[in-house]
């Protein structure tokens, strides 16, 4: 029996960065602590994308990008809290002022570290 397998190469841009995820707030989105995430700031950011964000104070995070916040000039991000006593993870939201963001890069590829 023959099978067909499609594969597309991953193209990394000149500004692509690799970051190691830390924490468990993105597990429901498929990104666990210790995974290596390749993030390309030259790619467009779309609502629902996991993104790597660096703020002016050099704090960084990976969260889901939800688009514009409720106020002009703000963006909204989503992560998940640790599981409660019955294993449910509730979402939490963060609004960031766009002018405080130094870098925003969609996660284009993630892999487990060896």
PDB file of C-alpha atoms in Angstrom:
ATOM      1  CA  UNK A   1       0.000   0.000   0.000  1.00  0.00           C
ATOM      2  CA  UNK A   2       1.361   3.430  -0.864  1.00  0.00           C
ATOM      3  CA  UNK A   3       0.754   6.535   1.155  1.00  0.00           C
ATOM      4  CA  UNK A   4       1.197  10.185   0.347  1.00  0.00           C
ATOM      5  CA  UNK A   5       2.805  12.554   2.771  1.00  0.00           C
ATOM      6  CA  UNK A   6       2.859  16.291   2.265  1.00  0.00           C
ATOM      7  CA  UNK A   7       5.564  18.360   3.900  1.00  0.00           C
ATOM      8  CA  UNK A   8       6.399  22.021   3.773  1.00  0.00           C
ATOM      9  CA  UNK A   9       9.771  23.347   4.830  1.00  0.00           C
ATOM     10  CA  UNK A  10       9.852  25.856   7.645  1.00  0.00           C
ATOM     11  CA  UNK A  11      11.224  29.119   6.336  1.00  0.00           C
ATOM     12  CA  UNK A  12      12.875  31.249   9.003  1.00  0.00           C
ATOM     13  CA  UNK A  13      13.369  34.949   8.362  1.00  0.00           C
ATOM     14  CA  UNK A  14      16.455  36.963   9.203  1.00  0.00           C
ATOM     15  CA  UNK A  15      14.804  38.348  12.344  1.00  0.00           C
ATOM     16  CA  UNK A  16      13.398  35.045  13.649  1.00  0.00           C
ATOM     17  CA  UNK A  17      14.153  34.389  17.308  1.00  0.00           C
ATOM     18  CA  UNK A  18      14.025  31.137  19.247  1.00  0.00           C
ATOM     19  CA  UNK A  19      12.764  31.275  22.826  1.00  0.00           C
ATOM     20  CA  UNK A  20      12.199  28.598  25.436  1.00  0.00           C
ATOM     21  CA  UNK A  21       8.707  28.683  26.912  1.00  0.00           C
ATOM     22  CA  UNK A  22       8.565  28.869  30.704  1.00  0.00           C
ATOM     23  CA  UNK A  23       5.445  28.251  32.754  1.00  0.00           C
ATOM     24  CA  UNK A  24       2.194  26.462  32.063  1.00  0.00           C
ATOM     25  CA  UNK A  25      -0.150  29.301  31.055  1.00  0.00           C
ATOM     26  CA  UNK A  26      -0.098  28.265  27.380  1.00  0.00           C
ATOM     27  CA  UNK A  27      -0.602  24.489  27.765  1.00  0.00           C
ATOM     28  CA  UNK A  28      -4.207  24.640  26.462  1.00  0.00           C
ATOM     29  CA  UNK A  29      -2.829  26.287  23.299  1.00  0.00           C
ATOM     30  CA  UNK A  30      -0.278  23.502  22.859  1.00  0.00           C
ATOM     31  CA  UNK A  31       2.813  25.253  24.228  1.00  0.00           C
ATOM     32  CA  UNK A  32       4.303  23.678  27.349  1.00  0.00           C
ATOM     33  CA  UNK A  33       7.160  24.787  29.562  1.00  0.00           C
ATOM     34  CA  UNK A  34      10.490  23.828  28.018  1.00  0.00           C
ATOM     35  CA  UNK A  35       9.323  23.869  24.419  1.00  0.00           C
ATOM     36  CA  UNK A  36      11.418  25.788  21.925  1.00  0.00           C
ATOM     37  CA  UNK A  37       9.345  28.380  20.055  1.00  0.00           C
ATOM     38  CA  UNK A  38      10.506  29.996  16.829  1.00  0.00           C
ATOM     39  CA  UNK A  39       8.973  33.450  16.479  1.00  0.00           C
ATOM     40  CA  UNK A  40       9.132  35.692  13.404  1.00  0.00           C
ATOM     41  CA  UNK A  41       8.464  39.424  13.876  1.00  0.00           C
ATOM     42  CA  UNK A  42       8.330  39.857  10.088  1.00  0.00           C
ATOM     43  CA  UNK A  43       5.153  37.736   9.852  1.00  0.00           C
ATOM     44  CA  UNK A  44       1.741  39.379  10.227  1.00  0.00           C
ATOM     45  CA  UNK A  45       0.038  38.942  13.595  1.00  0.00           C
ATOM     46  CA  UNK A  46      -3.485  37.555  13.350  1.00  0.00           C
ATOM     47  CA  UNK A  47      -6.115  37.197  16.050  1.00  0.00           C
ATOM     48  CA  UNK A  48      -5.762  33.758  17.634  1.00  0.00           C
ATOM     49  CA  UNK A  49      -2.003  33.511  17.002  1.00  0.00           C
ATOM     50  CA  UNK A  50       0.360  32.591  19.798  1.00  0.00           C
ATOM     51  CA  UNK A  51       2.809  35.501  19.985  1.00  0.00           C
ATOM     52  CA  UNK A  52       6.080  36.306  21.701  1.00  0.00           C
ATOM     53  CA  UNK A  53       5.975  39.824  23.135  1.00  0.00           C
ATOM     54  CA  UNK A  54       8.790  41.882  24.625  1.00  0.00           C
ATOM     55  CA  UNK A  55       7.851  45.019  26.553  1.00  0.00           C
ATOM     56  CA  UNK A  56       9.946  48.153  27.071  1.00  0.00           C
ATOM     57  CA  UNK A  57      10.867  46.960  30.574  1.00  0.00           C
ATOM     58  CA  UNK A  58      12.441  43.829  28.971  1.00  0.00           C
ATOM     59  CA  UNK A  59       9.728  41.534  30.347  1.00  0.00           C
ATOM     60  CA  UNK A  60       8.657  38.952  27.794  1.00  0.00           C
ATOM     61  CA  UNK A  61       5.803  36.477  27.443  1.00  0.00           C
ATOM     62  CA  UNK A  62       4.121  34.097  25.049  1.00  0.00           C
ATOM     63  CA  UNK A  63       0.334  34.444  24.954  1.00  0.00           C
ATOM     64  CA  UNK A  64      -2.557  34.262  22.488  1.00  0.00           C
ATOM     65  CA  UNK A  65      -3.078  37.502  20.593  1.00  0.00           C
ATOM     66  CA  UNK A  66      -6.764  38.429  20.585  1.00  0.00           C
ATOM     67  CA  UNK A  67      -6.494  41.734  18.704  1.00  0.00           C
ATOM     68  CA  UNK A  68      -7.283  45.238  19.817  1.00  0.00           C
ATOM     69  CA  UNK A  69      -8.272  45.760  23.420  1.00  0.00           C
ATOM     70  CA  UNK A  70     -11.391  47.557  24.543  1.00  0.00           C
ATOM     71  CA  UNK A  71      -9.545  50.878  24.433  1.00  0.00           C
ATOM     72  CA  UNK A  72      -7.765  52.389  21.424  1.00  0.00           C
ATOM     73  CA  UNK A  73      -4.001  51.823  21.466  1.00  0.00           C
ATOM     74  CA  UNK A  74      -4.196  48.633  23.535  1.00  0.00           C
ATOM     75  CA  UNK A  75      -3.964  44.962  22.568  1.00  0.00           C
ATOM     76  CA  UNK A  76      -5.519  42.012  24.370  1.00  0.00           C
ATOM     77  CA  UNK A  77      -3.712  38.762  25.175  1.00  0.00           C
ATOM     78  CA  UNK A  78      -4.936  35.517  26.698  1.00  0.00           C
ATOM     79  CA  UNK A  79      -3.360  32.814  28.832  1.00  0.00           C
ATOM     80  CA  UNK A  80      -4.701  30.195  31.253  1.00  0.00           C
ATOM     81  CA  UNK A  81      -4.473  29.848  35.015  1.00  0.00           C
ATOM     82  CA  UNK A  82      -3.174  26.676  36.661  1.00  0.00           C
ATOM     83  CA  UNK A  83      -5.761  23.891  36.912  1.00  0.00           C
ATOM     84  CA  UNK A  84      -8.219  24.150  39.788  1.00  0.00           C
ATOM     85  CA  UNK A  85      -9.094  21.246  42.095  1.00  0.00           C
ATOM     86  CA  UNK A  86     -11.125  19.516  39.378  1.00  0.00           C
ATOM     87  CA  UNK A  87      -8.557  20.134  36.636  1.00  0.00           C
ATOM     88  CA  UNK A  88     -10.212  23.067  34.851  1.00  0.00           C
ATOM     89  CA  UNK A  89      -8.031  25.894  33.543  1.00  0.00           C
ATOM     90  CA  UNK A  90      -9.734  29.272  33.479  1.00  0.00           C
ATOM     91  CA  UNK A  91      -8.566  31.853  30.933  1.00  0.00           C
ATOM     92  CA  UNK A  92      -7.112  35.181  31.977  1.00  0.00           C
ATOM     93  CA  UNK A  93      -6.645  38.304  29.891  1.00  0.00           C
ATOM     94  CA  UNK A  94      -3.945  40.952  29.750  1.00  0.00           C
ATOM     95  CA  UNK A  95      -4.281  44.324  28.041  1.00  0.00           C
ATOM     96  CA  UNK A  96      -1.008  45.932  26.946  1.00  0.00           C
ATOM     97  CA  UNK A  97      -0.477  49.457  25.702  1.00  0.00           C
ATOM     98  CA  UNK A  98       0.876  49.166  22.144  1.00  0.00           C
ATOM     99  CA  UNK A  99       3.488  51.862  22.787  1.00  0.00           C
ATOM    100  CA  UNK A 100       5.001  49.668  25.549  1.00  0.00           C
ATOM    101  CA  UNK A 101       5.651  46.784  23.142  1.00  0.00           C
ATOM    102  CA  UNK A 102       9.150  46.559  21.688  1.00  0.00           C
ATOM    103  CA  UNK A 103       8.663  43.297  19.781  1.00  0.00           C
ATOM    104  CA  UNK A 104       5.671  41.209  18.786  1.00  0.00           C
ATOM    105  CA  UNK A 105       6.346  38.028  16.849  1.00  0.00           C
ATOM    106  CA  UNK A 106       3.960  35.216  15.963  1.00  0.00           C
ATOM    107  CA  UNK A 107       5.070  31.756  17.033  1.00  0.00           C
ATOM    108  CA  UNK A 108       5.567  30.023  13.689  1.00  0.00           C
ATOM    109  CA  UNK A 109       6.917  26.715  14.975  1.00  0.00           C
ATOM    110  CA  UNK A 110       7.402  24.988  18.304  1.00  0.00           C
ATOM    111  CA  UNK A 111       9.142  21.795  19.256  1.00  0.00           C
ATOM    112  CA  UNK A 112      10.036  19.849  22.338  1.00  0.00           C
ATOM    113  CA  UNK A 113      13.590  20.304  23.536  1.00  0.00           C
ATOM    114  CA  UNK A 114      15.754  17.238  23.391  1.00  0.00           C
TER     115      UNK A 114
END
